[in-house]
Amino acid sequence: MRIRCLIVDDNPSFLAAARVLLERQGLTIAGVASTGAEALRQAETLRPNVVLVDVSLGKESGLDLARRLIADDPDDGAAVILISTRVEEDVADLIAGSPAAGFLTKSELSAPAILRIVDASVR
Amino acid sequence: MKEPDEPGRLAEEQAALRRVATLVARGAPPGEVFAAVAQEIAQVLHLQNAAVSRYDDGGATVAVLAAWGDHPASIHPGSRWPLDGASVAAEVLRTRRPARIEDYADVPGSLAAEARGGGFNRVAGAPIIVDGWVWGVISTSSPGSPLPDDLERRLAEFTELVATAIANSQAREELTRLAEEQAALRRVATLVAQGARPTDVFEAVSAEVARLVPADAAALTRYETDGTVTALGGWTRSGGYVYTGRRFALEGTVSGLIFETGRPGRIDSYAEAPGPAPAAARHLGWRSSVGAPVVVEGRLWGALAVVSTTDEPLPPDTEGRLAQFTELVATAIANTDSRAELNASRARIVSTADATRRRIERDLHDGAQQQLVSLALELRAAQEAVPPERGELRAELDGVIDGLNVVLDDLREIAHGIHPPILAEGGLEPALKTLARRSAIRVELDVKAKDRFPEPVEVAAYYVVSEALTNVAKYAHASVVHVEVEARDRILRVAVRDDGLGGADPALGSGLVGLKDRAEAIGGKMTLQSPRGGGTMLHVELPLDDTSE
């Protein structure tokens, strides 16, 4: 499966760095967004199959956005992966119950890690 | 002519005086002494009758206290007579000396008319002088036969004994009153010192002062800026004071008098007073009222007033008694104010510190952490571009990336210690779950409170659990810790219970003192039970209504 990725994060330097890295690792970055509204619009028009969503999206909640994205397109939608500068242990209780497909700590973000989660969620 | 009788008569008189003196020395009630005096005088001086009376109402009336022998029927103990016109009683009061009237035939006035009506034409009397005041009169009357010449001198011997009895019993009464007053003041002072709620202090003051005076009701009111008073607490003899919190107009009230003068005031009768307040007072059966100002830090703050439902005006020393209590009330109010200020400033300090920690955590997260994460990703992107034959460069970059990740981990730990981000983002339950998972001791967590609460409350509850878990791990040698969080009756309750060694003591240091401060700063409280060998139970209650300001 060809991964087409949308990255949602309020930090521009992270967006730039993540795009370069993931593209070099063979993924397509369909677009980036820094707010929830922008992300919902992009998801609608770009139809990515993976959306990376920062848990703490400035004043907005990444968790709410993840729920919206999945609720908007429950059957054929993208796999939503939550990301954070924090490690999974620190956010486990926060993201427990989220319908997202998985979680990645930003410093460990990579194409193989994304593919593992997508594979697991498809299966 | 009376020579032969003289020794015998003297002996009789001495015996009578001794009997009365014994009564006085024994501390017999004044009523008993008066009755004995009236009887002894009449018998020993061979008189038809004798009476002991007291001047009342500043000398406007005379009240008969004891009477013995044949009197006009209307002159009985308990009867009161105006001192209009002329009479022996009026003369004794005026001259402070014995007096007699040999013929009441043409004398004007109520007493004279009464004596005449009863056929008693001749009356003599001698003053009872207590503490330099003409307190009362001992008198006798005769229908026909002349009164003895030296009657006044012989009456005077008895009057001194009566005066002593009165002075004694007055002193005793005063002592009793003083003791009662001191006890009442002490009870209120204890309440104040314990930091009781102002309403409780006001109710206690009202009850104590009403019992002491005694009055039928008492209340404490506060002056408002719009010319009204608010009732803050009270007491009624019938039980239940229903006006707390109600506002009243000042016009026609004792509070109004006090407001105008800044001094104690009294209304001896509501009967004629105009305005709605006196009408309401009449409706309630109030007859008179006395009040005193409550001055807090130099400012007229409110008034303490008592009410009587009987015809008798309140005693003249009521104002003085009220004043003693108003001082305590003022202290209680000043205490409460300064405590409220203290709590507010503690709350400010705590919440400022929390806000600062939160800001530092956010700054770290948004700044250094984010930048390092981006840098690590950029390095990994650069690494991807390294040609496969440059293996040593790849390895070098790996080393740098690993180093960056160590720095990131360290930063994450620091940020975590400064302020738990999960608390702000997810609330108590996930934050406490994280704490429980990180705890070295097994934690059984029961969070019944699922809502979000004001930030200071969440932060306080979080630190209570965090600190308690740290303490348990360090000292308690427990196998399990129960943590329970519940919101009920607008209070968030946090209970942390372990099965360890017990014996925890805030005085020995540890973070327990800080937790107590934190709880109290937002109007809450912390209790600790830690019997040696019996585990430790930490209980914290945090009000969910903002009471810190």
XYZ file of C-alpha atoms in Angstrom:
672
model
C 0.000 0.000 0.000
C 1.249 3.429 -1.003
C 1.216 5.623 2.113
C -0.111 9.154 1.587
C 0.384 11.085 4.771
C -1.120 14.228 6.307
C 0.837 15.681 9.246
C -0.999 17.862 11.794
C 1.188 19.779 14.253
C 1.330 23.382 15.466
C 5.117 23.497 15.337
C 6.390 24.541 11.857
C 9.957 23.320 12.378
C 8.651 19.872 13.301
C 6.378 19.840 10.234
C 9.353 20.671 7.995
C 11.695 18.149 9.597
C 9.096 15.353 9.611
C 8.203 15.964 5.962
C 11.843 15.746 4.811
C 12.542 12.639 6.881
C 9.436 10.692 5.939
C 9.760 11.575 2.253
C 13.358 10.437 2.267
C 12.163 7.201 3.841
C 9.756 6.697 0.930
C 6.405 8.033 2.117
C 4.320 10.600 0.276
C 3.446 13.639 2.355
C 0.152 14.759 0.884
C 0.005 17.856 3.073
C 0.567 19.439 6.456
C -1.782 21.368 8.767
C -1.268 23.326 11.967
C -4.887 23.606 13.197
C -7.813 21.249 13.555
C -9.963 23.094 11.013
C -7.206 23.072 8.456
C -6.614 19.380 9.088
C -10.281 18.498 8.563
C -10.312 20.437 5.262
C -7.102 18.792 4.033
C -8.357 15.333 4.992
C -11.501 15.975 2.970
C -9.721 17.154 -0.188
C -6.449 15.222 -0.094
C -7.886 11.870 1.077
C -4.682 10.715 2.825
C -4.599 7.174 4.214
C -2.527 8.146 7.257
C -2.970 11.232 9.419
C -0.360 12.044 12.065
C -1.974 14.181 14.817
C -0.100 15.929 17.604
C -1.820 15.183 20.946
C -1.385 18.756 22.175
C -2.277 20.935 19.268
C -1.673 24.352 20.807
C -4.926 25.374 22.430
C -6.827 22.603 20.670
C -6.939 18.976 21.664
C -5.387 16.524 19.203
C -7.525 13.824 20.771
C -10.717 15.657 19.778
C -9.393 16.119 16.255
C -8.566 12.406 16.006
C -12.133 11.568 17.049
C -13.556 14.001 14.461
C -11.397 12.620 11.662
C -12.454 9.060 12.395
C -16.103 9.928 12.957
C -16.271 11.842 9.650
C -15.219 8.789 7.677
C -15.597 5.711 9.827
C -15.397 2.991 7.128
C -12.958 4.065 4.494
C -11.046 6.739 6.413
C -7.383 7.232 7.089
C -5.498 5.555 9.918
C -5.007 8.214 12.555
C -1.734 8.034 14.487
C -1.274 10.227 17.551
C 2.149 11.772 18.001
C 3.733 13.673 20.905
C 7.082 14.877 22.171
C 6.216 12.876 25.286
C 6.838 9.161 25.528
C 3.941 6.739 25.371
C 4.105 5.963 29.095
C 3.385 9.600 29.916
C 0.373 9.913 27.670
C -0.990 6.365 27.961
C -3.817 7.335 30.322
C -4.596 10.416 28.276
C -4.969 8.534 24.986
C -6.576 5.455 26.507
C -9.976 5.115 24.852
C -8.994 7.116 21.801
C -10.123 5.476 18.542
C -6.719 6.302 16.979
C -4.803 3.459 15.382
C -1.669 4.027 17.398
C 0.853 6.317 19.042
C 4.371 7.409 18.185
C 6.819 9.488 20.149
C 8.007 12.226 17.788
C 11.683 11.527 18.273
C 11.071 7.956 17.131
C 8.966 8.933 14.130
C 9.907 6.929 11.024
C 8.334 5.384 7.942
C 8.833 1.811 9.219
C 7.170 2.707 12.544
C 4.179 4.190 10.697
C 3.895 1.170 8.448
C 3.912 -1.173 11.437
C 0.922 0.624 12.950
C -0.951 0.785 9.633
C -0.379 -2.916 9.040
C -1.546 -3.786 12.522
C -4.691 -1.680 12.158
C -5.569 -3.121 8.737
C -5.217 -6.597 10.104
C -41.765 57.002 133.557
C -40.315 54.148 131.467
C -37.260 53.806 133.751
C -38.241 50.424 135.258
C -38.760 48.954 131.836
C -35.552 50.232 130.385
C -33.146 47.305 131.145
C -35.662 44.704 130.031
C -36.522 46.637 126.889
C -32.847 47.042 125.996
C -32.274 43.322 126.450
C -35.237 42.527 124.195
C -33.999 44.925 121.556
C -30.490 43.478 121.707
C -31.895 39.966 121.296
C -33.973 41.060 118.291
C -30.979 42.809 116.707
C -28.850 39.703 117.328
C -31.393 37.467 115.619
C -31.465 39.731 112.573
C -27.659 40.045 112.623
C -27.354 36.246 112.651
C -29.601 36.054 109.600
C -27.492 38.668 107.853
C -24.226 36.953 108.803
C -25.569 33.629 107.556
C -26.133 35.255 104.188
C -29.899 34.804 104.243
C -31.709 36.132 101.143
C -32.655 39.810 101.517
C -36.366 38.957 101.374
C -36.038 36.799 104.464
C -34.067 39.510 106.274
C -36.681 42.156 105.406
C -39.526 39.996 106.659
C -37.645 39.235 109.898
C -36.835 42.922 110.404
C -40.445 43.992 109.938
C -41.614 41.407 112.438
C -38.875 42.036 115.037
C -39.360 45.818 114.902
C -43.085 45.594 115.351
C -42.831 43.106 118.196
C -39.895 44.550 120.098
C -41.049 48.145 119.769
C -44.663 47.143 120.479
C -45.911 48.651 117.260
C -49.042 47.746 115.327
C -47.080 47.191 112.173
C -43.778 47.686 110.358
C -42.781 47.643 106.709
C -39.563 47.614 104.694
C -39.767 49.391 101.337
C -37.351 50.221 98.510
C -37.162 53.385 96.401
C -37.451 52.621 92.690
C -37.368 54.479 89.380
C -34.856 57.001 90.647
C -37.038 57.885 93.639
C -40.320 58.253 91.745
C -41.909 55.251 93.435
C -41.557 53.161 96.530
C -42.057 49.364 96.516
C -43.149 47.506 99.638
C -40.821 44.514 100.174
C -41.975 43.198 103.546
C -44.801 44.093 105.937
C -45.815 42.756 109.303
C -48.808 43.495 111.511
C -52.006 45.398 110.725
C -51.706 47.583 107.665
C -54.199 49.072 105.294
C -54.934 46.079 103.030
C -53.431 47.750 99.975
C -50.015 48.167 101.610
C -48.749 44.657 101.002
C -45.398 43.275 99.825
C -45.123 43.761 96.070
C -47.275 46.919 96.030
C -45.825 50.096 94.540
C -46.650 53.642 95.377
C -45.887 56.865 93.562
C -44.111 59.404 95.744
C -46.475 62.188 94.792
C -47.605 64.663 97.385
C -46.244 64.381 100.902
C -45.490 61.252 102.888
C -42.996 59.906 105.368
C -41.400 57.897 102.561
C -40.962 61.044 100.435
C -39.635 63.017 103.411
C -37.104 60.334 104.356
C -35.866 60.205 100.771
C -35.611 63.982 100.554
C -33.883 64.623 103.893
C -31.963 61.304 104.197
C -33.109 61.428 107.840
C -35.916 59.855 109.926
C -39.274 61.540 109.534
C -42.727 61.400 111.037
C -46.171 62.751 110.232
C -48.539 62.866 113.163
C -51.650 63.630 111.196
C -52.359 62.651 107.586
C -55.729 64.438 107.648
C -54.906 67.183 105.157
C -51.820 65.717 103.494
C -52.062 65.358 99.671
C -50.721 62.374 97.727
C -51.420 58.679 97.108
C -49.702 57.238 100.178
C -51.351 59.752 102.489
C -54.761 58.960 101.007
C -54.138 55.253 101.466
C -53.029 55.670 105.072
C -56.004 57.869 105.815
C -58.358 55.445 104.135
C -57.055 52.648 106.363
C -57.448 54.794 109.412
C -53.717 55.082 110.008
C -53.061 58.714 110.791
C -49.619 58.635 112.301
C -46.586 57.370 110.353
C -42.855 57.367 111.123
C -39.894 56.090 109.142
C -36.106 55.869 108.990
C -33.826 55.621 105.931
C -31.932 52.507 104.848
C -28.698 53.874 103.462
C -26.618 51.563 101.259
C -23.340 52.764 99.765
C -24.267 56.358 100.570
C -27.627 56.147 98.775
C -31.051 56.218 100.368
C -31.939 52.693 99.303
C -35.230 52.338 101.182
C -37.259 53.071 104.257
C -38.420 51.223 107.366
C -41.739 52.599 108.435
C -44.524 52.050 110.906
C -47.965 53.531 111.318
C -50.568 53.812 114.003
C -54.332 54.375 113.827
C -54.672 56.355 117.023
C -52.152 56.034 119.811
C -49.103 58.282 119.542
C -45.855 56.764 118.312
C -43.014 56.558 120.880
C -40.784 59.622 121.097
C -37.513 57.815 120.494
C -38.938 55.621 117.763
C -36.701 57.029 115.014
C -33.490 56.307 116.933
C -34.568 52.755 117.655
C -35.637 52.184 114.033
C -32.206 53.425 112.953
C -30.504 50.559 114.812
C -32.393 48.119 112.627
C -31.913 50.048 109.442
C -28.147 49.615 109.718
C -28.514 45.852 109.886
C -30.862 45.889 106.923
C -28.364 48.032 105.004
C -25.592 45.539 105.767
C -27.766 42.633 104.609
C -28.534 44.466 101.386
C -24.918 45.436 100.783
C -23.868 41.817 101.425
C -26.399 40.316 99.132
C -25.804 42.932 96.465
C -22.122 42.155 96.584
C -22.914 38.472 96.367
C -25.317 38.993 93.489
C -22.780 41.114 91.745
C -20.170 38.414 92.230
C -22.509 35.791 90.841
C -23.383 37.983 87.902
C -19.731 38.708 87.324
C -18.884 35.004 87.403
C -21.702 34.212 84.976
C -20.612 37.020 82.730
C -17.006 35.877 82.791
C -18.035 32.319 81.972
C -20.178 33.505 79.075
C -17.399 35.732 77.760
C -14.932 32.866 78.081
C -17.188 30.530 76.116
C -17.488 33.048 73.298
C -13.761 33.861 73.419
C -12.982 30.152 73.062
C -15.186 29.969 69.986
C -13.436 33.006 68.534
C -9.996 31.588 69.291
C -10.934 28.285 67.661
C -11.723 30.200 64.496
C -15.390 29.219 64.545
C -17.526 30.357 61.643
C -18.724 33.957 62.177
C -22.373 32.826 62.080
C -21.704 30.435 64.948
C -19.963 33.164 66.929
C -22.860 35.566 66.312
C -25.434 33.019 67.435
C -23.422 32.117 70.522
C -22.960 35.785 71.442
C -26.675 36.457 71.019
C -27.651 33.488 73.181
C -25.145 34.293 75.941
C -25.968 37.971 76.124
C -29.725 37.340 76.117
C -29.412 34.829 78.958
C -27.233 37.192 80.995
C -29.258 40.369 80.733
C -31.783 38.554 80.783
C -33.625 39.341 77.547
C -36.101 37.462 75.379
C -34.179 37.789 72.140
C -30.851 39.056 70.863
C -29.327 39.583 67.448
C -26.248 40.823 65.703
C -26.622 43.088 62.688
C -24.190 44.586 60.194
C -24.552 48.078 58.715
C -24.730 48.158 54.937
C -23.761 51.043 52.697
C -27.361 51.613 51.586
C -28.602 52.592 55.054
C -29.918 49.162 55.996
C -28.745 46.460 58.360
C -28.335 42.754 57.667
C -29.142 40.307 60.459
C -26.170 37.974 60.804
C -27.326 35.761 63.636
C -29.543 35.757 66.664
C -31.291 33.958 69.457
C -34.848 33.934 70.773
C -36.221 32.485 73.963
C -38.805 30.534 71.996
C -35.973 28.977 69.972
C -35.048 29.477 66.355
C -33.913 32.782 64.929
C -35.309 33.093 61.432
C -33.984 36.475 60.329
C -30.361 35.601 59.531
C -29.480 37.083 56.154
C -32.508 39.426 56.089
C -32.150 43.162 55.589
C -33.948 45.798 57.608
C -34.366 49.555 57.450
C -32.729 51.554 60.234
C -35.606 53.921 60.975
C -37.092 53.542 64.420
C -34.654 50.837 65.514
C -31.979 50.672 68.169
C -29.504 49.962 65.349
C -30.592 53.276 63.847
C -29.952 55.117 67.124
C -26.504 53.551 67.361
C -25.782 54.388 63.737
C -26.577 58.070 64.387
C -24.635 58.429 67.631
C -21.973 55.698 67.448
C -22.930 54.962 71.064
C -25.126 52.428 72.860
C -28.820 53.173 72.561
C -32.140 52.048 73.986
C -35.819 52.167 73.144
C -37.746 51.647 76.350
C -41.064 51.360 74.573
C -42.019 50.537 71.017
C -45.603 51.461 71.843
C -45.545 54.979 70.380
C -42.593 54.765 67.981
C -43.448 55.567 64.331
C -42.253 53.664 61.241
C -42.446 50.121 59.951
C -39.707 48.670 62.190
C -41.408 49.549 65.506
C -44.696 48.303 64.034
C -43.011 45.000 63.191
C -41.489 44.951 66.673
C -44.933 45.476 68.245
C -46.289 42.730 66.031
C -43.609 40.380 67.385
C -44.519 41.336 70.939
C -41.314 43.311 71.501
C -41.668 45.995 74.134
C -38.191 47.428 74.492
C -34.689 47.037 73.174
C -31.100 47.968 74.010
C -28.118 47.823 71.662
C -24.402 48.543 71.555
C -22.109 49.300 68.606
C -19.650 46.778 67.176
C -16.563 48.708 66.146
C -14.059 46.829 64.002
C -10.681 48.482 63.555
C -12.054 51.926 64.326
C -15.046 51.640 62.016
C -18.678 51.278 63.092
C -19.354 47.809 61.711
C -22.610 46.658 63.252
C -24.677 46.384 66.416
C -25.534 43.840 69.049
C -29.023 44.300 70.469
C -31.275 42.582 72.990
C -35.054 42.688 73.146
C -37.559 42.357 75.959
C -41.142 41.210 75.564
C -42.144 42.256 79.087
C -43.385 45.635 80.297
C -40.306 46.031 82.464
C -37.616 48.023 80.662
C -34.276 46.248 80.277
C -31.926 46.788 83.264
C -29.873 49.996 83.263
C -26.548 48.124 83.061
C -27.564 46.282 79.870
C -25.527 48.639 77.672
C -22.387 47.880 79.676
C -22.891 44.145 79.455
C -23.429 44.316 75.700
C -20.233 46.326 75.294
C -18.125 43.497 76.711
C -19.508 41.129 74.110
C -19.255 43.542 71.208
C -15.495 43.662 71.790
C -15.320 39.904 71.357
C -17.498 40.082 68.281
C -15.179 42.726 66.822
C -12.189 40.490 67.507
C -13.932 37.559 65.843
C -14.709 39.678 62.787
C -11.192 41.112 62.593
C -9.832 37.560 62.941
C -12.077 36.285 60.201
C -11.119 39.156 57.937
C -7.425 38.659 58.491
C -7.796 34.904 58.144
C -9.654 35.388 54.883
C -6.904 37.735 53.722
C -4.250 35.279 54.811
C -5.979 32.432 53.003
C -6.422 34.543 49.902
C -2.749 35.432 49.853
C -1.739 31.809 50.485
C -4.035 30.760 47.661
C -2.486 33.433 45.460
C 1.021 32.254 46.293
C 0.140 28.633 45.602
C -1.698 29.376 42.386
C 1.021 31.750 41.190
C 3.597 29.052 41.854
C 1.442 26.484 40.052
C 0.928 28.820 37.106
C 4.673 29.465 36.935
C 5.490 25.766 37.003
C 2.930 25.178 34.337
C 4.368 27.939 32.207
C 7.896 26.585 32.610
C 6.671 23.147 31.612
C 4.942 24.576 28.551
C 7.984 26.660 27.642
C 10.157 23.576 27.877
C 7.703 21.576 25.833
C 7.087 24.165 23.151
C 10.663 25.405 23.098
C 13.642 23.231 23.877
C 11.868 19.868 23.629
C 10.194 20.610 20.314
C 13.379 22.043 18.878
C 15.424 19.049 19.942
C 12.823 16.699 18.471
C 12.929 18.579 15.159
C 16.708 18.572 15.257
C 16.759 14.808 15.821
C 14.386 14.313 12.879
C 16.527 16.573 10.673
C 19.598 14.583 11.622
C 17.815 11.350 10.747
C 16.719 12.895 7.454
C 20.349 13.890 6.787
C 21.372 10.377 7.696
C 18.979 9.019 5.052
C 20.852 11.079 2.456
C 24.232 9.672 3.381
C 25.496 7.381 0.601
C 25.608 3.730 1.681
C 29.419 3.587 1.327
C 29.858 6.284 4.004
C 29.163 3.890 6.882
C 31.402 5.779 9.348
C 29.404 8.995 8.817
C 26.134 7.084 9.333
C 27.511 5.696 12.620
C 28.683 9.152 13.663
C 25.217 10.568 13.065
C 23.721 7.664 15.045
C 25.903 8.709 17.960
C 24.703 12.320 17.744
C 21.055 11.232 17.469
C 21.419 8.945 20.506
C 22.995 11.821 22.439
C 20.087 14.085 21.493
C 17.579 11.458 22.633
C 19.305 11.213 26.037
C 19.004 14.989 26.408
C 15.345 14.758 25.397
C 14.672 12.047 27.991
C 16.327 14.155 30.678
C 14.297 17.209 29.697
C 11.118 15.141 29.731
C 11.846 13.973 33.274
C 12.527 17.546 34.402
C 9.347 18.838 32.790
C 7.395 16.025 34.395
C 8.675 16.969 37.839
C 7.840 20.620 37.307
C 4.233 20.143 36.357
C 2.361 17.084 35.153
C 1.159 18.054 31.647
C -1.366 15.247 31.607
C -3.227 16.957 34.464
C -3.961 20.082 32.474
C -4.772 18.116 29.338
C -6.727 15.195 30.709
C -7.765 16.049 34.255
C -7.398 14.111 37.486
C -8.237 10.593 36.455
C -5.610 10.029 33.740
C -3.051 12.011 35.744
C -3.624 9.838 38.821
C -3.542 6.692 36.687
C -0.133 7.734 35.430
C 1.011 8.339 39.004
C -0.325 4.947 40.066
C 1.462 3.208 37.228
C 4.747 4.898 38.092
C 4.440 4.058 41.793
C 6.851 1.532 43.279
C 4.070 0.206 45.555
C 0.929 -1.371 44.106
C -1.847 1.226 43.932
C -5.560 0.484 43.958
C -7.053 3.567 42.405
C -10.735 4.405 42.656
C -11.575 7.708 40.997
C -15.305 8.282 41.361
C -14.941 11.950 40.397
C -14.916 11.958 36.614
C -15.497 15.676 36.000
C -12.971 18.415 35.479
C -12.525 20.690 38.507
C -11.023 24.164 39.026
C -7.312 23.994 38.297
C -6.148 24.738 41.884
C -8.295 21.863 43.145
C -7.016 19.420 40.541
C -3.438 20.448 41.169
C -3.841 20.157 44.960
C -5.485 16.740 44.701
C -2.784 15.572 42.310
C 0.044 16.660 44.601
C -1.657 15.108 47.620
C -1.679 11.726 45.898
C 1.776 12.213 44.409
C 3.341 13.203 47.731
C 1.482 10.500 49.631
C 2.653 7.805 47.197
C 6.225 9.084 47.498
C 5.998 8.948 51.295
C 4.497 5.480 51.269
C 7.275 4.214 49.020
C 9.942 5.855 51.182
C 8.788 5.118 54.715
C 5.732 2.950 55.054
C 6.942 -0.498 53.919
C 3.414 -1.044 52.681
C 2.269 -3.726 50.274
C -0.634 -1.793 48.794
C -1.998 1.767 48.734
C -5.671 2.601 48.240
C -6.401 5.921 46.610
C -9.964 7.125 46.491
C -11.213 10.354 44.918
C -14.807 11.396 45.231
C -16.782 14.589 44.656
C -19.772 14.964 46.922
C -21.639 17.969 48.415
C -19.429 20.420 46.500
C -16.329 18.952 48.134
C -13.618 16.907 46.471
C -12.432 14.222 48.889
C -9.128 12.466 48.435
C -8.256 9.532 50.670
C -4.927 7.712 50.570
C -4.653 4.652 52.789
C -1.784 2.193 53.143
C -1.194 -0.977 55.139
C 2.323 -0.018 56.226
C 4.095 0.883 59.451
C 2.159 4.034 60.328
C 3.691 6.626 62.656
C 3.811 9.378 60.037
C 4.001 12.821 61.623
C 3.821 16.132 59.729
C 5.935 17.693 62.495
C 8.863 15.445 61.542
C 9.206 17.112 58.191
C 8.348 15.448 54.880
C 6.023 16.933 52.348
C 2.978 16.551 54.580
C 3.232 20.132 55.851
C 3.348 21.413 52.289
C 0.229 19.399 51.487
C -1.617 20.786 54.491
C -0.657 24.319 53.390
C -1.760 23.573 49.869
C -5.128 22.220 51.032
C -5.741 25.087 53.467
C -4.723 27.709 50.926
C -7.779 26.838 48.854
C -10.056 26.585 51.882
C -9.672 22.852 52.346
C -8.347 20.731 55.148
C -6.124 17.750 55.642
C -6.278 15.121 58.344
C -3.739 12.414 58.999
C -4.198 9.248 60.992
C -1.072 7.205 61.350
C -0.999 5.047 64.465
C 2.269 3.161 64.873
C 1.814 -0.263 63.272
C -1.629 0.633 61.951
C -0.986 2.019 58.502
C -1.495 5.611 57.402
C -4.693 7.327 56.335
C -4.437 10.700 54.683
C -7.698 12.495 54.092
C -8.018 15.775 52.234
C -11.171 17.774 51.590
C -11.089 20.488 48.957
C -14.090 22.799 48.520
C -15.302 23.065 44.945
C -16.884 26.481 45.515
C -14.307 29.187 45.526
C -14.050 30.221 49.130
C -10.512 31.508 49.109
C -11.397 35.127 48.376
